Amino acid sequence: MKTKHYKSIAFIVLALILGIPVHAEDLRKIVSLSGSWRFSIGDDNKWASPSFDDSGWDQIRVPGKWEDQGYNDYNGYAWYRRTFRINDIPSDSPIFLILGRIDDVDEVYLNGREIGKSGKFPPDYKSAYDRTRKYIIPKELINANGDNVISVKVYDSYLEGGIVEGPAGIYIDEDNELLALNFSGKWKFQTGDNKGWKYADYNDEGWTSIEVPSVWESQGYEDYDGYGWYRLKFSLPQNFTTGELYLSLGKIDDIDDVYLNGEHIGNVYDLRKDFGYRNSGGEYNVRRVYKIHEGLLNRNGSNIIAVRVYDEQGLGGIYEGPVGIMSAENARRYKNRHHNDYGNRYNSFWEYMFNKFFGNDNSNNDNYDNDF
Amino acid sequence: MIIQIMIIMITIFNKNMIRNLFLSLIICLPNLGGKTFAREGNLVLLQSLEGRWQFSIGMNDEWTSPKFNDTSWESIRVPSPWEDQGYNGYNGYAFYRKKITISSKYRDRMLYLNMGYIDDVDEVYLNGKKIGSTGSFPPNYSTAYNAERIYYIPAEYINFDGSNQVAVKVYDAEQQGGIVSGDIGLYSGRNSVNLDVNLQSTWKFQPGDDPRRKEPNFDDNGWSEIFVPGKWEDQGYRDYDGYAWYRKSFVFKTTNENEKMVLLMGKIDDIDQVYINGTFVGSTGTFPSRHGEEASTGQEYQAFRGYYIPVGLLKKDQKNIIAVRVLDTGGDGGIYEGPVGLITQTKYIDYWRKIKRDNN
């Protein structure tokens, strides 16, 4: 599709002009998945199973479009499979599967269980060819002492297809080391917006489960924009540190209001200045670290975090860690570590010029309901 | 920073220029090579069919049959206008016939018959089976004298290592007529697809657009007929751009109804939506959401279509209806290149494995 090229060129030019930070995470690769994978065109749900024998399948290089590897002109479904071993499962960090860019739609299974998807297969086809695939791997699915099988179902509408652009591997986010208590994993989730959902005693049993951090698009909410609520119930371990504490929620797309045991503890607009953000529109890139007021935590019983998220368009949700509780010292360390993520306070030359002449420090998102 | 942007933009600009230069070189190459065709992806000449053919003016349906005895016919040189060979001033119908042998070593390849340029309208048969048609015969006469005829030959029509009867029905309205020029011959393309249901035949066709046309019980009796594959410009719809629908009914015979099937639609100019028994099964390109809105198309017309059909949608041993909505945004239009038909997923996987081996 010609427009794909135009889109990517337009993106590069835009990225240059606007200075979009393309990469700001401290990811460390623990398993490489680039190189040879098993490959077959076609589609069969049995191919998701770890026990399926793929030894008769063709082999293909990842990353790389299949058109360059003997499948010139092929459009439609294909599956990729790869077996790997993981020796050390880090206990203090969530694990991510990154498959780079997949053209156009994918659904990924680990040991037979779906862990994420992007775009939509026919009949309601929707491409996600320009999205980097990063899926959180639920640790309970990993076979620590043996083989693990990743199966990737891909659909390509036309032009280039497959796992086209790297990196491909399993990663951890080193910022998680800064957490005293890690909240990555399953949270309760509900689309919509309701004042009652912030309360500690609200019954969220009917809500669905969602992996955090991850864009909600990859967790079954492909087309969803608007409000969504996350809730997590937790208890502090015994003898948990008594100093000043911070709640880190990583990055949220786009806007959030955070409640701990029913009390509002922060909003992205409180933080923007700390991180060098001056204009509106960059909220999705701000790292959320909210101070937990003295006495708010229940040290002997359960606590409830409720996060109200508003996604204006595109990807949404609590999408990048670290998610958990930090000491004051680590919160400071975390801020310092990422202070330069945004190109020295200003996102770009143009943003600097814009702010110099039109300085709009306090403009909020027009569609976000502030009188909540 | 500004200088940096300028340098990068200049680089992009230059890259495009170099790419365009490169592309125009590639486009010129087939012309230098002579006997290959960019449209079909490099066809290779196996056997020239230039020379003497049996010839008769007139028209008779029996003349398409391999059983018909044409030994009493005249002999004529192909390619050449019949006016140059004793039929000066003749306009109207005529038939060309020739027996050819096709070696079984080409069994796994897609085979094409190139009949060159025919003035004005033709219909080509192999062993009595129609394999293609260009232009439109009277009463809805439309010439296609400037179109090169390259017809895909379904493998199941071929008597490998034996005699195969080619029959060409020609209609000439005025001036010179017949198989007038071109590189007449049998050509091979890439590996053949061994279709389980061959849908390369005459379909129902109607320009315009109406969502009800996808329904299996829609009445298409009043529609005209068109041969698939073949662009509609060559079949009576010169200069037509816009929406059109194709419909075809077929009986699905299978021994294993749980086997997943793939519907190959070949190549379509420009974009399409395909329905089987009223259910949407696949699409290439993006249709405008509202009527009258401009569609934006790019390289969709070059995409090879293979739509995976949900198991259970095809009715075994019964009539099934396939309906294809096509939008042509300019230039040639329609389902213009095969293969068109149904194949089991298992065979389709093997087919691509074979192509890969050939490519390496």
Short mmCIF file of N, CA and C in Angstrom, two decimals, chain A residues 187-259:
data_model
loop_
_atom_site.label_atom_id
_atom_site.label_comp_id
_atom_site.label_asym_id
_atom_site.label_seq_id
_atom_site.Cartn_x
_atom_site.Cartn_y
_atom_site.Cartn_z
N TRP A 187 -5.01 -6.81 37.53
CA TRP A 187 -5.85 -5.82 38.20
C TRP A 187 -7.29 -6.05 37.75
N LYS A 188 -8.20 -5.42 38.46
CA LYS A 188 -9.60 -5.40 38.03
C LYS A 188 -9.78 -4.23 37.07
N PHE A 189 -10.64 -4.43 36.06
CA PHE A 189 -10.81 -3.38 35.05
C PHE A 189 -12.25 -3.27 34.61
N GLN A 190 -12.67 -2.02 34.40
CA GLN A 190 -14.02 -1.78 33.93
C GLN A 190 -14.02 -0.54 33.04
N THR A 191 -14.60 -0.65 31.84
CA THR A 191 -14.74 0.53 31.00
C THR A 191 -15.89 1.37 31.53
N GLY A 192 -15.87 2.67 31.19
CA GLY A 192 -16.91 3.57 31.65
C GLY A 192 -16.39 4.47 32.76
N ASP A 193 -17.32 5.17 33.40
CA ASP A 193 -16.91 6.15 34.40
C ASP A 193 -18.01 6.26 35.44
N ASN A 194 -17.63 6.13 36.69
CA ASN A 194 -18.63 6.16 37.75
C ASN A 194 -17.95 6.62 39.04
N LYS A 195 -18.57 7.64 39.65
CA LYS A 195 -17.99 8.23 40.86
C LYS A 195 -17.79 7.20 41.97
N GLY A 196 -18.69 6.23 42.00
CA GLY A 196 -18.66 5.26 43.10
C GLY A 196 -17.47 4.31 43.03
N TRP A 197 -16.81 4.25 41.88
CA TRP A 197 -15.76 3.25 41.71
C TRP A 197 -14.47 3.58 42.44
N LYS A 198 -14.39 4.80 43.01
CA LYS A 198 -13.17 5.17 43.72
C LYS A 198 -13.17 4.64 45.16
N TYR A 199 -14.35 4.28 45.64
CA TYR A 199 -14.44 3.94 47.06
C TYR A 199 -13.82 2.59 47.39
N ALA A 200 -13.23 2.53 48.58
CA ALA A 200 -12.55 1.30 49.00
C ALA A 200 -13.53 0.14 49.13
N ASP A 201 -14.78 0.45 49.53
CA ASP A 201 -15.71 -0.66 49.78
C ASP A 201 -16.55 -1.00 48.56
N TYR A 202 -16.27 -0.39 47.41
CA TYR A 202 -17.02 -0.74 46.20
C TYR A 202 -16.72 -2.20 45.82
N ASN A 203 -17.76 -2.92 45.45
CA ASN A 203 -17.59 -4.33 45.11
C ASN A 203 -17.28 -4.47 43.62
N ASP A 204 -16.02 -4.81 43.30
CA ASP A 204 -15.61 -4.89 41.89
C ASP A 204 -15.50 -6.34 41.41
N GLU A 205 -16.18 -7.24 42.09
CA GLU A 205 -16.07 -8.66 41.73
C GLU A 205 -16.52 -8.95 40.30
N GLY A 206 -17.47 -8.15 39.80
CA GLY A 206 -17.97 -8.39 38.45
C GLY A 206 -17.06 -7.85 37.36
N TRP A 207 -16.01 -7.15 37.76
CA TRP A 207 -15.13 -6.56 36.76
C TRP A 207 -14.25 -7.63 36.11
N THR A 208 -13.72 -7.28 34.92
CA THR A 208 -12.80 -8.22 34.27
C THR A 208 -11.40 -8.05 34.82
N SER A 209 -10.56 -9.00 34.48
CA SER A 209 -9.18 -8.98 34.93
C SER A 209 -8.32 -8.47 33.77
N ILE A 210 -7.33 -7.66 34.08
CA ILE A 210 -6.46 -7.11 33.02
C ILE A 210 -5.02 -7.10 33.52
N GLU A 211 -4.08 -7.30 32.60
CA GLU A 211 -2.67 -7.28 32.98
C GLU A 211 -2.15 -5.85 33.00
N VAL A 212 -1.44 -5.50 34.05
CA VAL A 212 -0.84 -4.16 34.18
C VAL A 212 0.66 -4.35 34.36
N PRO A 213 1.53 -3.61 33.67
CA PRO A 213 1.21 -2.57 32.69
C PRO A 213 1.09 -3.14 31.28
N SER A 214 0.10 -2.64 30.55
CA SER A 214 -0.12 -3.06 29.17
C SER A 214 -1.19 -2.16 28.58
N VAL A 215 -1.06 -1.82 27.29
CA VAL A 215 -2.16 -1.05 26.68
C VAL A 215 -3.40 -1.93 26.69
N TRP A 216 -4.55 -1.33 26.95
CA TRP A 216 -5.76 -2.17 27.02
C TRP A 216 -6.13 -2.73 25.66
N GLU A 217 -5.65 -2.12 24.57
CA GLU A 217 -5.91 -2.65 23.23
C GLU A 217 -5.42 -4.09 23.09
N SER A 218 -4.29 -4.41 23.72
CA SER A 218 -3.73 -5.76 23.57
C SER A 218 -4.40 -6.76 24.51
N GLN A 219 -5.32 -6.27 25.36
CA GLN A 219 -5.98 -7.13 26.34
C GLN A 219 -7.46 -7.29 26.04
N GLY A 220 -7.83 -7.07 24.76
CA GLY A 220 -9.22 -7.31 24.38
C GLY A 220 -10.05 -6.05 24.19
N TYR A 221 -9.43 -4.87 24.28
CA TYR A 221 -10.18 -3.62 24.10
C TYR A 221 -9.62 -2.85 22.91
N GLU A 222 -9.61 -3.53 21.74
CA GLU A 222 -8.90 -2.99 20.57
C GLU A 222 -9.36 -1.58 20.17
N ASP A 223 -10.64 -1.35 20.16
CA ASP A 223 -11.11 -0.07 19.62
C ASP A 223 -11.50 0.91 20.72
N TYR A 224 -11.18 0.59 21.98
CA TYR A 224 -11.76 1.38 23.04
C TYR A 224 -11.00 2.68 23.32
N ASP A 225 -11.73 3.80 23.26
CA ASP A 225 -11.22 5.08 23.73
C ASP A 225 -12.23 5.59 24.75
N GLY A 226 -11.75 6.43 25.67
CA GLY A 226 -12.67 6.97 26.66
C GLY A 226 -12.21 6.60 28.06
N TYR A 227 -13.21 6.50 28.96
CA TYR A 227 -12.88 6.24 30.37
C TYR A 227 -12.75 4.75 30.67
N GLY A 228 -11.85 4.43 31.57
CA GLY A 228 -11.73 3.07 32.09
C GLY A 228 -11.18 3.14 33.50
N TRP A 229 -11.60 2.23 34.36
CA TRP A 229 -11.13 2.22 35.75
C TRP A 229 -10.36 0.94 36.04
N TYR A 230 -9.27 1.10 36.78
CA TYR A 230 -8.47 -0.02 37.28
C TYR A 230 -8.59 -0.05 38.79
N ARG A 231 -8.71 -1.25 39.34
CA ARG A 231 -8.71 -1.37 40.81
C ARG A 231 -7.82 -2.53 41.23
N LEU A 232 -7.11 -2.30 42.35
CA LEU A 232 -6.26 -3.37 42.89
C LEU A 232 -6.37 -3.37 44.41
N LYS A 233 -6.55 -4.57 44.93
CA LYS A 233 -6.60 -4.72 46.39
C LYS A 233 -5.26 -5.30 46.82
N PHE A 234 -4.66 -4.72 47.86
CA PHE A 234 -3.37 -5.25 48.32
C PHE A 234 -3.22 -5.08 49.82
N SER A 235 -2.32 -5.86 50.40
CA SER A 235 -1.97 -5.70 51.81
C SER A 235 -0.47 -5.51 51.88
N LEU A 236 -0.04 -4.75 52.86
CA LEU A 236 1.41 -4.55 53.01
C LEU A 236 2.01 -5.75 53.72
N PRO A 237 3.22 -6.13 53.34
CA PRO A 237 3.89 -7.19 54.07
C PRO A 237 4.19 -6.71 55.49
N GLN A 238 4.41 -7.66 56.36
CA GLN A 238 4.75 -7.29 57.74
C GLN A 238 6.09 -6.57 57.75
N ASN A 239 6.24 -5.64 58.68
CA ASN A 239 7.48 -4.87 58.83
C ASN A 239 7.82 -4.08 57.59
N PHE A 240 6.78 -3.66 56.85
CA PHE A 240 7.02 -2.86 55.65
C PHE A 240 7.58 -1.50 56.06
N THR A 241 8.47 -0.99 55.26
CA THR A 241 9.19 0.25 55.58
C THR A 241 8.24 1.36 56.03
N THR A 242 8.63 2.12 57.01
CA THR A 242 7.74 3.11 57.61
C THR A 242 7.99 4.52 57.13
N GLY A 243 8.97 4.71 56.27
CA GLY A 243 9.30 6.06 55.80
C GLY A 243 8.26 6.61 54.86
N GLU A 244 8.60 7.74 54.24
CA GLU A 244 7.73 8.39 53.27
C GLU A 244 7.61 7.49 52.05
N LEU A 245 6.36 7.28 51.56
CA LEU A 245 6.17 6.35 50.45
C LEU A 245 5.51 7.02 49.25
N TYR A 246 5.80 6.46 48.09
CA TYR A 246 5.24 6.98 46.83
C TYR A 246 4.60 5.83 46.06
N LEU A 247 3.51 6.17 45.38
CA LEU A 247 2.87 5.19 44.50
C LEU A 247 3.29 5.50 43.06
N SER A 248 3.97 4.56 42.44
CA SER A 248 4.37 4.72 41.04
C SER A 248 3.39 3.96 40.17
N LEU A 249 2.89 4.63 39.13
CA LEU A 249 1.99 3.96 38.17
C LEU A 249 2.57 3.99 36.76
N GLY A 250 3.84 4.37 36.66
CA GLY A 250 4.47 4.37 35.34
C GLY A 250 3.79 5.35 34.42
N LYS A 251 3.59 4.90 33.18
CA LYS A 251 2.97 5.79 32.19
C LYS A 251 1.54 5.37 31.91
N ILE A 252 0.68 6.37 31.78
CA ILE A 252 -0.75 6.13 31.55
C ILE A 252 -1.19 6.94 30.35
N ASP A 253 -1.95 6.31 29.48
CA ASP A 253 -2.42 6.95 28.26
C ASP A 253 -3.93 7.14 28.38
N ASP A 254 -4.44 8.42 28.55
CA ASP A 254 -3.70 9.66 28.58
C ASP A 254 -3.69 10.32 29.96
N ILE A 255 -4.86 10.33 30.62
CA ILE A 255 -5.02 11.13 31.83
C ILE A 255 -5.55 10.25 32.94
N ASP A 256 -5.13 10.53 34.17
CA ASP A 256 -5.54 9.68 35.29
C ASP A 256 -5.94 10.49 36.51
N ASP A 257 -6.76 9.88 37.33
CA ASP A 257 -7.01 10.35 38.70
C ASP A 257 -6.81 9.14 39.58
N VAL A 258 -6.00 9.30 40.63
CA VAL A 258 -5.62 8.13 41.41
C VAL A 258 -6.17 8.24 42.84
N TYR A 259 -6.80 7.16 43.28
CA TYR A 259 -7.39 7.12 44.61
C TYR A 259 -6.78 5.98 45.41
#
